[in-house]
Short mmCIF file of C-alpha atoms in Angstrom, two decimals:
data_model
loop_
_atom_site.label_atom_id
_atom_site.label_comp_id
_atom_site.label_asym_id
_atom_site.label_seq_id
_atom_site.Cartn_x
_atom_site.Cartn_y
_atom_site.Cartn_z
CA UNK A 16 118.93 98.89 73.53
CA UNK A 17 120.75 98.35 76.76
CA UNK A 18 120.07 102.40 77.98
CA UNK A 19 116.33 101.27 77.04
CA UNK A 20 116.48 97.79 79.33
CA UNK A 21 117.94 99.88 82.26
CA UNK A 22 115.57 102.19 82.37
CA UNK A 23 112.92 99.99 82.17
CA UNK A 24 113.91 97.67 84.75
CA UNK A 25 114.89 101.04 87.24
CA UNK A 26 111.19 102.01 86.37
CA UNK A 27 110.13 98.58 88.53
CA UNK A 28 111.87 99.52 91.31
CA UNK A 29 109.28 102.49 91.66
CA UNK A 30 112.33 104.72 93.27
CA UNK A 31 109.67 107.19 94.75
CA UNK A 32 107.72 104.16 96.79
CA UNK A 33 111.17 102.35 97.61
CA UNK A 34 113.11 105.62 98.57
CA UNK A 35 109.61 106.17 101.04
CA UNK A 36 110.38 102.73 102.92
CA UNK A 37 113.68 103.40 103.60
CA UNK A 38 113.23 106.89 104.96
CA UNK A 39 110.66 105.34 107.32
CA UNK A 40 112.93 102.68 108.46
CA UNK A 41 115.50 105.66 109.50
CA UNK A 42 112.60 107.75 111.06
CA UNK A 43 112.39 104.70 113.04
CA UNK A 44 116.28 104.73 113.87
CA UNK A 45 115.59 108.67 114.37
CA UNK A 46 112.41 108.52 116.75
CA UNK A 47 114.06 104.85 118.83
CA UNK A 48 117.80 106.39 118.58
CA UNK A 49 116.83 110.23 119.90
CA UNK A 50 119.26 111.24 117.31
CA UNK A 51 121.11 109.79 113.86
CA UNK A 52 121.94 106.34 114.60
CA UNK A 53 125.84 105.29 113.64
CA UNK A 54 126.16 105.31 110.14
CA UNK A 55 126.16 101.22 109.66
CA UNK A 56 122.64 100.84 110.93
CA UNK A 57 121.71 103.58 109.24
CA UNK A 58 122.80 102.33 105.79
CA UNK A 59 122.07 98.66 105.85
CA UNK A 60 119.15 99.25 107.45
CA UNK A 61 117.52 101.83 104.63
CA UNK A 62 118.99 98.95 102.22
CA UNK A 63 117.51 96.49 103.77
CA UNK A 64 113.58 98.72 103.40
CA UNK A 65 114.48 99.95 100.08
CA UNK A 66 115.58 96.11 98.70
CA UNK A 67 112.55 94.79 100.02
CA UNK A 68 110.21 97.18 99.08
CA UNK A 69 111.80 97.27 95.38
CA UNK A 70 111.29 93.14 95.33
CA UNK A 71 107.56 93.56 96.28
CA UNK A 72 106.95 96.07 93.60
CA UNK A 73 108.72 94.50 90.67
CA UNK A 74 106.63 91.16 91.56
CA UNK A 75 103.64 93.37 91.57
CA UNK A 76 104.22 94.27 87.95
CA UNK A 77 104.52 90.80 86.92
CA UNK A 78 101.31 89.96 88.98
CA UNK A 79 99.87 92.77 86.87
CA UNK A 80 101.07 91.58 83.27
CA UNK A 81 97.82 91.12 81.58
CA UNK A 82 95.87 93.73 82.81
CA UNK A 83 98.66 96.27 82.20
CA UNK A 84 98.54 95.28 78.88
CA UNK A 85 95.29 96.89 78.65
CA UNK A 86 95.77 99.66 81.39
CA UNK A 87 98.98 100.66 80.86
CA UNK A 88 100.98 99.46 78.45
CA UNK A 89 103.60 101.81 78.32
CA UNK A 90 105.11 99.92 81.60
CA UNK A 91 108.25 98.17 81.70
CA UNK A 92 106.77 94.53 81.38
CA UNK A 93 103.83 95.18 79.08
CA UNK A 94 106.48 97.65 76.81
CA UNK A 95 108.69 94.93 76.01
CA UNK A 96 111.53 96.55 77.68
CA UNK A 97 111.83 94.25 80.19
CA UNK A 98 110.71 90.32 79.54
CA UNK A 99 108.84 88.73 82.48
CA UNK A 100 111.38 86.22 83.43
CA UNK A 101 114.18 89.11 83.75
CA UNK A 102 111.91 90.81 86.16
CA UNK A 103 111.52 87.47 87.94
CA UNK A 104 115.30 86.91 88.65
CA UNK A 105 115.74 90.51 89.06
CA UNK A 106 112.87 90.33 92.34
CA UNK A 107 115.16 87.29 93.61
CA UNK A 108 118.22 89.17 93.28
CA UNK A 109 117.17 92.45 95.14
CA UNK A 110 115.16 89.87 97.53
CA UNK A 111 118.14 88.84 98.53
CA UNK A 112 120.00 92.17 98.56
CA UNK A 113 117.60 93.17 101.25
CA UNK A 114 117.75 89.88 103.36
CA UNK A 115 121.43 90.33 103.93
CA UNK A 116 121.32 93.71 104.84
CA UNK A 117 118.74 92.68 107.30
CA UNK A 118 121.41 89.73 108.48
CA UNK A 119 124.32 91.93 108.70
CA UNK A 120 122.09 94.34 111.10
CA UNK A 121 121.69 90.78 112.89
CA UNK A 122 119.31 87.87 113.13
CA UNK A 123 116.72 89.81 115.10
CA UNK A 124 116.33 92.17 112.12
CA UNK A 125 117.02 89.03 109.16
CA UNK A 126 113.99 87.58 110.95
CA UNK A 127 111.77 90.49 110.76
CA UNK A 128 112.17 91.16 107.36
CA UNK A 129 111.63 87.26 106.22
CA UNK A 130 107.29 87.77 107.15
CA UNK A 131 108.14 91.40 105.67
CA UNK A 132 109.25 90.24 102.31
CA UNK A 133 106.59 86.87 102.53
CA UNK A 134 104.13 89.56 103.34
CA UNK A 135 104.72 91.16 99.91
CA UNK A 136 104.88 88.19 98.22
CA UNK A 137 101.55 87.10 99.34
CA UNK A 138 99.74 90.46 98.61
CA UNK A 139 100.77 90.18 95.49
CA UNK A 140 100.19 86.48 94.75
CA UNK A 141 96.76 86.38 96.51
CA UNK A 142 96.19 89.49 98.70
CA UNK A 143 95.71 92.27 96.31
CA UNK A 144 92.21 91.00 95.36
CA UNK A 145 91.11 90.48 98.43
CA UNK A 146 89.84 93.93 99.50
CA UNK A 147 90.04 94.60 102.94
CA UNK A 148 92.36 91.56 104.14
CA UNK A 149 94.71 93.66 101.09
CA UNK A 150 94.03 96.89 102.40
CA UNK A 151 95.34 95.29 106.08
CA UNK A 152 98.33 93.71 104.45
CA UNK A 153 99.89 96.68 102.66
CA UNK A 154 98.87 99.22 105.68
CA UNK A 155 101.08 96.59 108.05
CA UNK A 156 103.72 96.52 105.72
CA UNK A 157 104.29 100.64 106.10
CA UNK A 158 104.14 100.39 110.14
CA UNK A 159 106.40 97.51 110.11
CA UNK A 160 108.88 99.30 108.72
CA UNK A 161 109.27 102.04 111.74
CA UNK A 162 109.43 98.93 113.87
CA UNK A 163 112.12 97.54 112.18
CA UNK A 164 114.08 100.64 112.24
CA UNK A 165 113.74 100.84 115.96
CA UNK A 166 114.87 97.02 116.10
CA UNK A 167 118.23 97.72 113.71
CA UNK A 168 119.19 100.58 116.59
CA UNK A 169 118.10 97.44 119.66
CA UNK A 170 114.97 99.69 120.66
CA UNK A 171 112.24 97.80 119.35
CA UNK A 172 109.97 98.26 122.44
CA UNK A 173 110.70 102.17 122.18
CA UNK A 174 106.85 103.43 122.63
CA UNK A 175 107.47 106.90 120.45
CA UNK A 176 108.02 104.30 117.62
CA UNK A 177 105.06 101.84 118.20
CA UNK A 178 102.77 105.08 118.42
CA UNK A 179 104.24 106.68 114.88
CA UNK A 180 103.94 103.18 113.95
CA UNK A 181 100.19 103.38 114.90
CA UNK A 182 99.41 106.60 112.77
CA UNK A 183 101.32 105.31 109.91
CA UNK A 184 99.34 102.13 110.11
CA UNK A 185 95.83 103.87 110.22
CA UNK A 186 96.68 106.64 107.77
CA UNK A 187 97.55 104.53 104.85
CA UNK A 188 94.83 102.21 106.12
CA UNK A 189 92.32 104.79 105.41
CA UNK A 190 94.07 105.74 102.51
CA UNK A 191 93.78 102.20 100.93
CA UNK A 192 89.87 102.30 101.36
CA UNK A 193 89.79 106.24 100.22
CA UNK A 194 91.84 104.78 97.30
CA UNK A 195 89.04 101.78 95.87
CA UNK A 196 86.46 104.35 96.66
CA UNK A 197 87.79 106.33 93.59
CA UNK A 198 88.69 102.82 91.60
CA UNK A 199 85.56 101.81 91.92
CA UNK A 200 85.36 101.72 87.93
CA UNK A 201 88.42 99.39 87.43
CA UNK A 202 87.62 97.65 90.65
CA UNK A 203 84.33 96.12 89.09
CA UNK A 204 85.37 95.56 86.21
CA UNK A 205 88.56 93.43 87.52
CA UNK A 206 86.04 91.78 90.01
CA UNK A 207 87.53 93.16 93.12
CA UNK A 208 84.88 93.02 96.21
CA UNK A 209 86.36 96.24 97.36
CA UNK A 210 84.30 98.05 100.84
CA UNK A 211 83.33 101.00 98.03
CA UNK A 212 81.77 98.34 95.78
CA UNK A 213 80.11 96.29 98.59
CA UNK A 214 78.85 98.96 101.01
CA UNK A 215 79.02 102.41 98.69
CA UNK A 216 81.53 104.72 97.97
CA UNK A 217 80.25 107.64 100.71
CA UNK A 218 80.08 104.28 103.58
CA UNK A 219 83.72 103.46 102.29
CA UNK A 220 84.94 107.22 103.07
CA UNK A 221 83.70 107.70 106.34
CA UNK A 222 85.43 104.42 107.23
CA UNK A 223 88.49 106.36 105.91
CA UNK A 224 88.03 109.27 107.78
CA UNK A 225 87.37 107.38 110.95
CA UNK A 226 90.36 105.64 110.42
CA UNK A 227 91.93 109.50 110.27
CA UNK A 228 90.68 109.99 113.78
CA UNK A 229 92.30 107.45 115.25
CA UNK A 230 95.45 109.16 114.27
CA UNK A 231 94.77 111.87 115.27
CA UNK A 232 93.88 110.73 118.87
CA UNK A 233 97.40 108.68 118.78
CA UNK A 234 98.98 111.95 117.53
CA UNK A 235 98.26 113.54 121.19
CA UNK A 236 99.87 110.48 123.19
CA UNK A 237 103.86 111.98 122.89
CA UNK A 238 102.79 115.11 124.40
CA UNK A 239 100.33 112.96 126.95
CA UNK A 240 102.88 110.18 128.28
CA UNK A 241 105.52 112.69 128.04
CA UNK A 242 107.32 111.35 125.40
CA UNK A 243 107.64 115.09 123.51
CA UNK A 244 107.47 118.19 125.09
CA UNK A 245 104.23 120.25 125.35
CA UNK A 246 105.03 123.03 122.70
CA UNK A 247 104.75 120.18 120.21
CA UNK A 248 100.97 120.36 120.57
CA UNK A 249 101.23 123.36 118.06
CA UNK A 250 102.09 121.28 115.12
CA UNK A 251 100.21 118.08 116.43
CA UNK A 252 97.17 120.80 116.47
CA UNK A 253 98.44 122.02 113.04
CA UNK A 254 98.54 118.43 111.82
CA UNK A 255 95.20 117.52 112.75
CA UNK A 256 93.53 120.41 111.38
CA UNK A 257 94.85 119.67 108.19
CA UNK A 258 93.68 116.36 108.49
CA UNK A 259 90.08 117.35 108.93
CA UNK A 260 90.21 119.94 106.25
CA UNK A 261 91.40 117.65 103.71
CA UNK A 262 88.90 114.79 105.14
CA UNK A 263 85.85 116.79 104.40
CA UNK A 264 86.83 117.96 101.17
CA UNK A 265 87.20 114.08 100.83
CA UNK A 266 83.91 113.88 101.81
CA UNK A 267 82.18 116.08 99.77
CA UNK A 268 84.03 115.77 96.62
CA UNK A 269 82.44 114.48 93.68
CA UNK A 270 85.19 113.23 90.95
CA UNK A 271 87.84 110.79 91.51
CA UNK A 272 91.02 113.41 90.93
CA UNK A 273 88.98 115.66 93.10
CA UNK A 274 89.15 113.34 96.14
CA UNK A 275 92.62 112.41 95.31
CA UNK A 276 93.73 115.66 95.72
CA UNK A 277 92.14 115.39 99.49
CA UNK A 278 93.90 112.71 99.74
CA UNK A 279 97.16 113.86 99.38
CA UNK A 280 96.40 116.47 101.38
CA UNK A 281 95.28 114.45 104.70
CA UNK A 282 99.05 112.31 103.52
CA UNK A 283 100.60 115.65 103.50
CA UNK A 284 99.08 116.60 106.97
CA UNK A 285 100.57 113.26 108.61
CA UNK A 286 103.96 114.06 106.86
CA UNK A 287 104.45 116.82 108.78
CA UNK A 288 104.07 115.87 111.87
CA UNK A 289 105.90 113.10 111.26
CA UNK A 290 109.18 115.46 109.82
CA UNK A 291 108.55 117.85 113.12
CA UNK A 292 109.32 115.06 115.69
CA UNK A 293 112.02 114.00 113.31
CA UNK A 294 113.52 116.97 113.32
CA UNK A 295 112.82 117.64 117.02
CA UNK A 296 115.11 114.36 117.80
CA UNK A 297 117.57 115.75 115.73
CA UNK A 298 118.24 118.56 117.57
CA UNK A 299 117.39 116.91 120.89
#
């Protein structure tokens, strides 16, 4: 019973998603740093990402109770595994797991991550409904966490960082709206007023796409304000075609899993890039 209750409350923590905001909050430390930062920032300050990202989650699924019931009972909460008020108290505990990682990295960071972790709260309270002011909240809450890995290394105003901050803010931007234009489905029927539902799913995805371009236009300023050398315009070029591939397949598909799969693909496209000039300030 107690292997059963473990699992089920690790399953709210969403590892994959929570792993994802730490390693951008030491891409930030990477890209700000030119190199690893010392291993204290580095390790309080992926706690600090991965705490606050687990909190946001866990309170999503008890946001989510009654319709998981429905959609997905085999969850955590709607399972039985875990009771609502557990997950409660275990949201404040890794809440504050994260906010004292973000204090011990000093009160420049703890102050960051107290509108990071409201943020969350509020998306999942009243934002998640809301469309494209929910859309805006959860695309901020990705870039934000470059920014904050720049500010645990004292390099907030770094511009490498604000610009991979910038594609990371438009890609899952357009992802968000790609997203309710394949929800469509469970977005009426939960009343959402999503852009796909207002405007039409083919208006929604060239929003998305256009989105996509801004990125890649940001993608060329390293290489333009020399920032990154020129011979990194091969895999910036790489990147973007990939991007446009997987945005007209996007375009032209027809089924939801069909456009997901484009979606991954323009994700994919961004992730590389992103590991290249990772990897590039590695090795200096």
């Amino acid at each position: 019973m107690r292997t059963h209750k473990l699992k089920g409350m690790l399953s709210l923590f969403r590892p994959e998603l929570s792993l994802a905001a730490g390693i951008c909050v030491f891409t930030g430390q990477v890209l700000a740093a030119g190199g690893l930062p010392d291993w204290r920032a580095g390790l309080l300050g992926f706690a600090c990402a991965f705490f606050l990202s687990a909190a946001a989650l866990i309170l999503n699924d008890v946001f989510d109770y009654e319709v998981d019931r429905i959609n997905a009972p085999q969850r955590a909460l709607p399972s039985g595994a875990v009771s609502r008020a557990e997950a409660v108290g275990l949201t404040a505990v890794v809440s504050l797991a994260g906010l004292v990682a973000a204090l011990l990295l000093g009160w420049d960071v703890f102050f960051l991550s107290i509108p990071i972790w409201l943020l969350g709260v509020f998306y999942n309270w009243r934002g998640k409904e809301s469309s494209l002011p929910g859309n805006l909240m959860v695309s901020a809450s990705v870039a934000v966490t470059f920014l904050l890995g720049a500010l645990t290394v004292g390099q907030l105003w770094n511009g490498l960082v604000w610009i991979f901050s910038g594609m990371a803010f438009f890609i899952d931007f357009g992802e968000e709206i790609a997203g309710d234009a394949m929800d469509m489905e469970g977005d009426r029927q939960r009343g959402s007023r999503s852009l796909a539902l207002l405007y039409g799913r083919k208006a929604a995805l060239r929003l998305a796409i256009g989105l996509w371009g801004v990125v890649i236009a940001l993608s060329f300023l390293p290489v333009l304000l020399g920032l990154m050398r020129p011979i990194y315009l091969i895999f910036l070029l790489i990147m973007d075609a990939l991007i446009v591939y997987f945005s007209l397949r996007l375009l032209r598909s027809a089924a939801p899993a069909e456009g997901r799969k484009a979606m991954r693909g323009v994700y994919l496209g961004a992730t590389l890039c992103v590991l290249v000039f990772v990897i590039a300030q590695l090795i200096g």
